[in-house]
CSV table of C-alpha atoms in Angstrom, one decimal:
chain,number,residue,atom,x,y,z
A,1,MET,CA,-19.6,-9.8,-3.9
A,2,VAL,CA,-16.0,-10.9,-3.3
A,3,HIS,CA,-15.5,-14.6,-4.0
A,4,PHE,CA,-12.5,-16.5,-2.5
A,5,THR,CA,-11.2,-19.7,-3.8
A,6,ALA,CA,-10.4,-22.5,-1.4
A,7,GLU,CA,-6.7,-21.9,-1.9
A,8,GLU,CA,-7.1,-18.2,-1.1
A,9,LYS,CA,-9.0,-18.9,2.0
A,10,ALA,CA,-6.4,-21.4,3.2
A,11,ALA,CA,-3.6,-19.0,2.4
A,12,ILE,CA,-5.3,-16.1,4.3
A,13,THR,CA,-6.2,-18.2,7.3
A,14,GLY,CA,-2.8,-19.8,7.4
A,15,LEU,CA,-1.1,-16.5,7.6
A,16,TRP,CA,-3.6,-15.0,10.0
A,17,GLY,CA,-2.8,-17.8,12.5
A,18,LYS,CA,0.7,-16.5,12.8
A,19,VAL,CA,-0.2,-12.8,13.3
A,20,ASN,CA,0.3,-11.3,16.7
A,21,VAL,CA,-3.0,-9.3,16.6
A,22,GLU,CA,-2.2,-7.0,19.4
A,23,GLU,CA,1.2,-6.0,18.0
A,24,ALA,CA,0.2,-5.8,14.4
A,25,GLY,CA,-2.9,-3.8,15.2
A,26,GLY,CA,-1.0,-1.1,17.0
A,27,GLU,CA,1.5,-1.0,14.2
A,28,ALA,CA,-1.1,-0.8,11.5
A,29,LEU,CA,-3.1,2.1,13.2
A,30,GLY,CA,0.2,3.8,14.1
A,31,ARG,CA,1.5,3.7,10.6
A,32,LEU,CA,-1.8,5.0,9.2
A,33,LEU,CA,-1.5,8.0,11.5
A,34,VAL,CA,2.2,8.5,10.6
A,35,VAL,CA,2.0,8.0,6.8
A,36,TYR,CA,-1.4,9.8,6.3
A,37,PRO,CA,-1.4,12.4,9.1
A,38,TRP,CA,-4.8,13.7,8.1
A,39,THR,CA,-6.3,10.5,9.5
A,40,GLN,CA,-5.4,11.9,12.9
A,41,ARG,CA,-8.6,13.9,12.7
A,42,PHE,CA,-10.5,11.0,14.1
A,43,PHE,CA,-8.3,10.7,17.2
A,44,ASP,CA,-8.2,14.2,18.9
A,45,ASN,CA,-8.6,12.6,22.3
A,46,PHE,CA,-5.7,10.2,21.9
A,47,GLY,CA,-3.1,12.5,23.5
A,48,ASN,CA,0.4,12.9,22.1
A,49,LEU,CA,0.5,12.3,18.3
A,50,SER,CA,3.2,14.9,17.7
A,51,SER,CA,5.8,12.7,16.1
A,52,PRO,CA,6.2,9.2,14.6
A,53,SER,CA,7.8,7.8,17.7
A,54,ALA,CA,5.1,9.5,19.9
A,55,ILE,CA,2.4,7.9,17.7
A,56,MET,CA,3.9,4.4,17.5
A,57,GLY,CA,4.4,4.4,21.3
A,58,ASN,CA,1.1,5.9,22.2
A,59,PRO,CA,-0.9,3.5,24.4
A,60,LYS,CA,-4.3,4.6,23.1
A,61,VAL,CA,-3.1,4.0,19.5
A,62,LYS,CA,-2.0,0.5,20.5
A,63,ALA,CA,-5.2,-0.3,22.3
A,64,HIS,CA,-7.4,0.9,19.5
A,65,GLY,CA,-5.2,-0.8,16.9
A,66,LYS,CA,-5.7,-4.1,18.7
A,67,LYS,CA,-9.5,-3.5,18.8
A,68,VAL,CA,-9.5,-2.8,15.0
A,69,LEU,CA,-7.4,-5.8,14.1
A,70,THR,CA,-9.3,-8.2,16.4
A,71,SER,CA,-12.4,-7.1,14.5
A,72,PHE,CA,-10.6,-7.9,11.3
A,73,GLY,CA,-10.3,-11.4,12.6
A,74,ASP,CA,-14.1,-11.7,12.1
A,75,ALA,CA,-13.4,-11.0,8.4
A,76,VAL,CA,-11.0,-13.9,8.2
A,77,LYS,CA,-13.6,-16.2,9.8
A,78,ASN,CA,-16.4,-15.0,7.6
A,79,MET,CA,-14.9,-14.4,4.1
A,80,ASP,CA,-18.1,-15.5,2.4
A,81,ASN,CA,-20.3,-13.0,4.2
A,82,LEU,CA,-18.3,-9.8,4.8
A,83,LYS,CA,-21.2,-7.5,4.2
A,84,GLY,CA,-23.3,-9.3,6.8
A,85,THR,CA,-20.4,-9.6,9.3
A,86,PHE,CA,-19.7,-5.8,9.1
A,87,ALA,CA,-23.2,-4.4,8.8
A,88,LYS,CA,-23.5,-3.1,12.3
A,89,LEU,CA,-19.9,-1.7,12.2
A,90,SER,CA,-20.7,-0.1,8.9
A,91,GLU,CA,-23.7,1.8,10.4
A,92,LEU,CA,-21.5,2.8,13.3
A,93,HIS,CA,-18.7,4.2,11.1
A,94,CYS,CA,-21.3,6.2,9.1
A,95,ASP,CA,-23.7,7.4,11.7
A,96,LYS,CA,-21.6,7.9,14.8
A,97,LEU,CA,-18.0,8.0,13.7
A,98,HIS,CA,-18.4,9.8,10.4
A,99,VAL,CA,-15.4,8.1,8.8
A,100,ASP,CA,-14.8,8.6,5.0
A,101,PRO,CA,-14.6,5.0,3.6
A,102,GLU,CA,-11.4,6.0,1.8
A,103,ASN,CA,-9.8,5.5,5.2
A,104,PHE,CA,-10.7,1.8,5.2
A,105,ARG,CA,-8.8,1.4,1.9
A,106,LEU,CA,-5.8,3.3,3.3
A,107,LEU,CA,-5.8,1.1,6.5
A,108,GLY,CA,-6.2,-2.1,4.4
A,109,ASN,CA,-3.1,-1.2,2.4
A,110,VAL,CA,-1.1,-0.3,5.5
A,111,MET,CA,-2.0,-3.8,6.9
A,112,VAL,CA,-0.8,-5.5,3.7
A,113,ILE,CA,2.5,-3.6,4.0
A,114,ILE,CA,2.9,-4.7,7.6
A,115,LEU,CA,2.3,-8.3,6.7
A,116,ALA,CA,5.0,-8.0,4.0
A,117,SER,CA,7.5,-6.6,6.5
A,118,HIS,CA,6.7,-9.3,9.1
A,119,PHE,CA,6.6,-12.3,6.8
A,120,GLY,CA,9.2,-11.2,4.2
A,121,ARG,CA,9.7,-13.8,1.5
A,122,GLU,CA,6.8,-15.8,2.7
A,123,PHE,CA,4.5,-13.0,1.7
A,124,THR,CA,4.5,-14.0,-2.0
A,125,PRO,CA,2.7,-12.1,-4.8
A,126,GLU,CA,-0.1,-14.7,-4.7
A,127,LEU,CA,-0.5,-14.3,-0.9
A,128,GLN,CA,-0.6,-10.5,-1.3
A,129,ALA,CA,-3.2,-10.8,-4.0
A,130,ALA,CA,-5.5,-12.9,-1.7
A,131,TRP,CA,-5.0,-10.3,1.1
A,132,GLN,CA,-5.7,-7.4,-1.2
A,133,LYS,CA,-9.0,-9.0,-2.1
A,134,LEU,CA,-9.8,-9.4,1.6
A,135,VAL,CA,-8.9,-5.9,2.6
A,136,ALA,CA,-10.9,-4.5,-0.4
A,137,GLY,CA,-13.8,-6.7,0.6
A,138,VAL,CA,-13.7,-5.5,4.2
A,139,ALA,CA,-13.5,-1.9,3.0
A,140,THR,CA,-16.5,-2.3,0.8
A,141,ALA,CA,-18.4,-4.1,3.5
A,142,LEU,CA,-17.7,-1.3,6.0
A,143,ALA,CA,-18.9,1.2,3.5
A,144,HIS,CA,-22.0,-0.8,2.5
A,145,LYS,CA,-24.4,0.7,4.9
A,146,TYR,CA,-23.4,4.3,4.3
A,147,HIS,CA,-26.2,6.7,3.4
B,1,MET,CA,3.7,18.6,-1.2
B,2,SER,CA,7.5,18.3,-1.1
B,3,LEU,CA,10.0,16.3,0.9
B,4,THR,CA,11.5,17.5,4.1
B,5,ARG,CA,15.3,17.3,4.5
B,6,ALA,CA,14.9,14.4,6.9
B,7,GLU,CA,12.7,12.5,4.4
B,8,ARG,CA,15.2,13.1,1.6
B,9,THR,CA,18.0,11.7,3.8
B,10,ILE,CA,16.0,8.6,4.6
B,11,ILE,CA,15.2,7.9,0.9
B,12,VAL,CA,18.7,8.5,-0.4
B,13,SER,CA,20.3,6.3,2.3
B,14,MET,CA,17.8,3.5,1.9
B,15,TRP,CA,18.2,3.7,-1.9
B,16,GLY,CA,21.8,2.7,-1.4
B,17,LYS,CA,20.6,-0.7,-0.1
B,18,VAL,CA,17.6,-1.1,-2.4
B,19,SER,CA,19.7,-0.4,-5.5
B,20,THR,CA,21.9,-3.4,-4.8
B,21,GLN,CA,18.8,-5.5,-5.6
B,22,ALA,CA,17.3,-3.1,-8.1
B,23,ASP,CA,16.3,-5.7,-10.7
B,24,ILE,CA,14.8,-8.1,-8.3
B,25,ILE,CA,12.8,-5.4,-6.6
B,26,GLY,CA,11.5,-4.0,-9.9
B,27,THR,CA,10.5,-7.4,-11.2
B,28,GLU,CA,8.8,-8.4,-8.0
B,29,ALA,CA,6.9,-5.1,-7.8
B,30,LEU,CA,5.5,-5.8,-11.2
B,31,GLU,CA,4.7,-9.4,-10.4
B,32,ARG,CA,2.8,-8.1,-7.4
B,33,LEU,CA,1.0,-5.5,-9.4
B,34,PHE,CA,-0.2,-8.0,-12.0
B,35,SER,CA,-1.3,-10.6,-9.4
B,36,SER,CA,-3.2,-8.2,-7.1
B,37,TYR,CA,-4.5,-5.9,-9.8
B,38,PRO,CA,-5.0,-8.0,-13.0
B,39,GLN,CA,-6.5,-5.0,-14.8
B,40,THR,CA,-3.0,-3.5,-15.0
B,41,LYS,CA,-2.0,-6.3,-17.4
B,42,THR,CA,-4.1,-4.6,-20.1
B,43,TYR,CA,-1.2,-2.2,-20.6
B,44,PHE,CA,1.1,-5.1,-21.6
B,45,PRO,CA,-0.7,-7.2,-24.2
B,46,HIS,CA,2.6,-7.5,-26.0
B,47,PHE,CA,4.5,-9.0,-23.0
B,48,ASP,CA,4.9,-12.4,-21.7
B,49,LEU,CA,4.0,-11.7,-18.1
B,50,HIS,CA,4.7,-15.1,-16.5
B,51,ALA,CA,6.9,-15.1,-13.5
B,52,GLY,CA,10.5,-15.2,-14.6
B,53,SER,CA,9.9,-13.9,-18.1
B,54,ALA,CA,12.8,-11.9,-19.6
B,55,GLN,CA,10.5,-9.1,-20.6
B,56,LEU,CA,9.2,-8.8,-17.1
B,57,ARG,CA,12.7,-8.6,-15.7
B,58,ALA,CA,13.8,-6.1,-18.3
B,59,HIS,CA,10.8,-3.9,-17.6
B,60,GLY,CA,11.2,-4.2,-13.8
B,61,SER,CA,14.8,-3.0,-14.2
B,62,LYS,CA,13.7,-0.1,-16.3
B,63,VAL,CA,11.1,1.0,-13.7
B,64,VAL,CA,13.5,0.8,-10.8
B,65,ALA,CA,16.2,2.6,-12.8
B,66,ALA,CA,13.7,5.5,-13.3
B,67,VAL,CA,13.0,5.6,-9.6
B,68,GLY,CA,16.7,5.6,-9.0
B,69,ASP,CA,17.1,8.6,-11.4
B,70,ALA,CA,14.4,10.4,-9.3
B,71,VAL,CA,16.4,9.6,-6.1
B,72,LYS,CA,19.6,10.9,-7.6
B,73,SER,CA,17.9,14.2,-8.5
B,74,ILE,CA,15.7,14.2,-5.4
B,75,ASP,CA,15.7,18.0,-5.4
B,76,ASN,CA,14.4,18.2,-8.9
B,77,VAL,CA,12.3,15.1,-9.6
B,78,ALA,CA,10.3,17.0,-12.3
B,79,GLY,CA,13.5,17.8,-14.2
B,80,ALA,CA,14.9,14.2,-13.9
B,81,LEU,CA,11.7,12.6,-15.1
B,82,SER,CA,10.7,15.2,-17.7
B,83,LYS,CA,11.1,12.9,-20.7
B,84,LEU,CA,9.3,10.0,-18.9
B,85,SER,CA,6.5,12.4,-18.1
B,86,GLU,CA,6.1,13.2,-21.7
B,87,LEU,CA,6.2,9.5,-22.7
B,88,HIS,CA,3.4,8.7,-20.2
B,89,ALA,CA,1.3,11.6,-21.3
B,90,TYR,CA,1.5,11.3,-25.1
B,91,VAL,CA,2.4,7.7,-25.8
B,92,LEU,CA,1.7,5.3,-23.0
B,93,ARG,CA,-1.3,7.2,-21.5
B,94,VAL,CA,-1.5,4.9,-18.5
B,95,ASP,CA,-4.5,5.9,-16.4
B,96,PRO,CA,-3.4,7.9,-13.4
B,97,VAL,CA,-5.1,5.5,-10.9
B,98,ASN,CA,-2.4,2.9,-11.7
B,99,PHE,CA,0.5,4.9,-10.4
B,100,LYS,CA,-1.0,4.4,-6.9
B,101,LEU,CA,-1.2,0.7,-7.4
B,102,LEU,CA,2.4,0.3,-8.6
B,103,SER,CA,3.6,2.6,-5.8
B,104,HIS,CA,1.8,0.4,-3.3
B,105,CYS,CA,3.4,-2.7,-4.8
B,106,LEU,CA,6.8,-1.1,-4.7
B,107,LEU,CA,6.3,-0.4,-1.0
B,108,VAL,CA,5.2,-3.9,-0.3
B,109,THR,CA,8.3,-5.3,-2.1
B,110,VAL,CA,10.7,-3.0,-0.3
B,111,ALA,CA,9.0,-3.8,3.1
B,112,SER,CA,9.3,-7.5,2.5
B,113,HIS,CA,13.0,-7.3,1.5
B,114,PHE,CA,14.2,-4.7,4.0
B,115,PRO,CA,11.9,-5.0,7.0
B,116,ALA,CA,14.4,-3.6,9.5
B,117,ASP,CA,14.9,-0.5,7.5
B,118,PHE,CA,11.3,0.0,6.6
B,119,THR,CA,10.4,1.9,9.8
B,120,ALA,CA,7.2,4.0,10.1
B,121,ASP,CA,9.4,7.1,9.2
B,122,ALA,CA,10.8,5.4,6.2
B,123,HIS,CA,7.4,4.2,5.2
B,124,ALA,CA,6.0,7.7,5.3
B,125,ALA,CA,9.0,9.1,3.4
B,126,TRP,CA,8.7,6.5,0.7
B,127,ASP,CA,4.9,6.8,0.3
B,128,LYS,CA,5.3,10.6,-0.1
B,129,PHE,CA,8.3,10.2,-2.5
B,130,LEU,CA,6.4,7.8,-4.7
B,131,SER,CA,3.4,10.0,-4.8
B,132,ILE,CA,5.6,12.9,-6.0
B,133,VAL,CA,7.0,10.6,-8.7
B,134,SER,CA,3.5,9.6,-9.7
B,135,ARG,CA,2.4,13.2,-9.8
B,136,VAL,CA,5.4,14.2,-12.0
B,137,LEU,CA,4.6,11.3,-14.4
B,138,THR,CA,1.0,12.4,-14.8
B,139,GLU,CA,1.7,16.1,-14.8
B,140,LYS,CA,1.4,16.6,-18.6
B,141,TYR,CA,-1.7,14.5,-19.1
B,142,ARG,CA,-3.9,17.4,-19.7
C-alpha cells in the first residue's frame, strides 16, 4: 500500500487546489490520445481524432477528460485508501471497459507532464515525486480488482 | 518506429532553445529521476547525489550532450550513439526499464522550462524521439 507523509499530502493537496480540473482533464486525455495513438482504440465513438488539433479540440475528449480528472480528485481526498476509493471503478474498467492497466500508467505520466507545464518552476522534483507516487497508487488501485 | 519529417523539424527547432540551458536541464532531469525513482540511485553509489553536487551537474551535462548528438544526427541516431550504445551494453548495463524513467523526467523538465513550446505535437515528437534514443542505447544488450 502507498504511504504518503504529511508533507507529501500537503504538497499534493496544495497543488490540486490550483488545478483547473475541466481544462487539465481535457488536456490530459487529449495528449494521451496524441502521444500514444493506440489508446484511441477505446474511443471509436468520439468522432474526429484524425490529427492532434482535432483531438485537442474534440468536445467529447474534453468532456471525458473532465470526468476522468474529477474522479482523480477523489484520489487526492482519499490518499490513505486508494484501493477502497477506486474498487468500483476498477471493476468497471476490467469487466465493462476492458482497459489494459498499462493505460493508467500512461495517463498518470501525461498528467504529471501537464502539471509541470502549468506550474513550471513551482513543480519541483520533490513535488513531482509526491505526484508520481499518487498516480502510481491510483494506477495500482484501478488495476486491483482485475481478474 | 521512425520520426516523420514534421517530428524531426519540431525536435531540431526546439533543441535550439533547450540547448541554451543544456546543463540546467540535464541536472534537473537527473534530480527528478533520483527523487521520483530512488531505485535509480543504485547505479551511482560512487556519486554525491545531493542537489547542486558538482558530479550531478557534470553528469547531467553529459547526458544532455548525448541527446544533443542524437538531435544533430537525427537521421542516423544509431550511428551517432553507437559508442554509447556499446558502453551501456558491456560496461554500464543499466536495466532497460530505466531509460523510460529518465526519458519521462527529461520530458517533465522540458515541459516545466518551455511550456509554451511543449505543445501536444511537440510532446508526441519528443516522446517518440527519446524512445528511439532509448532503443538505440539498449540495442546491443543481447
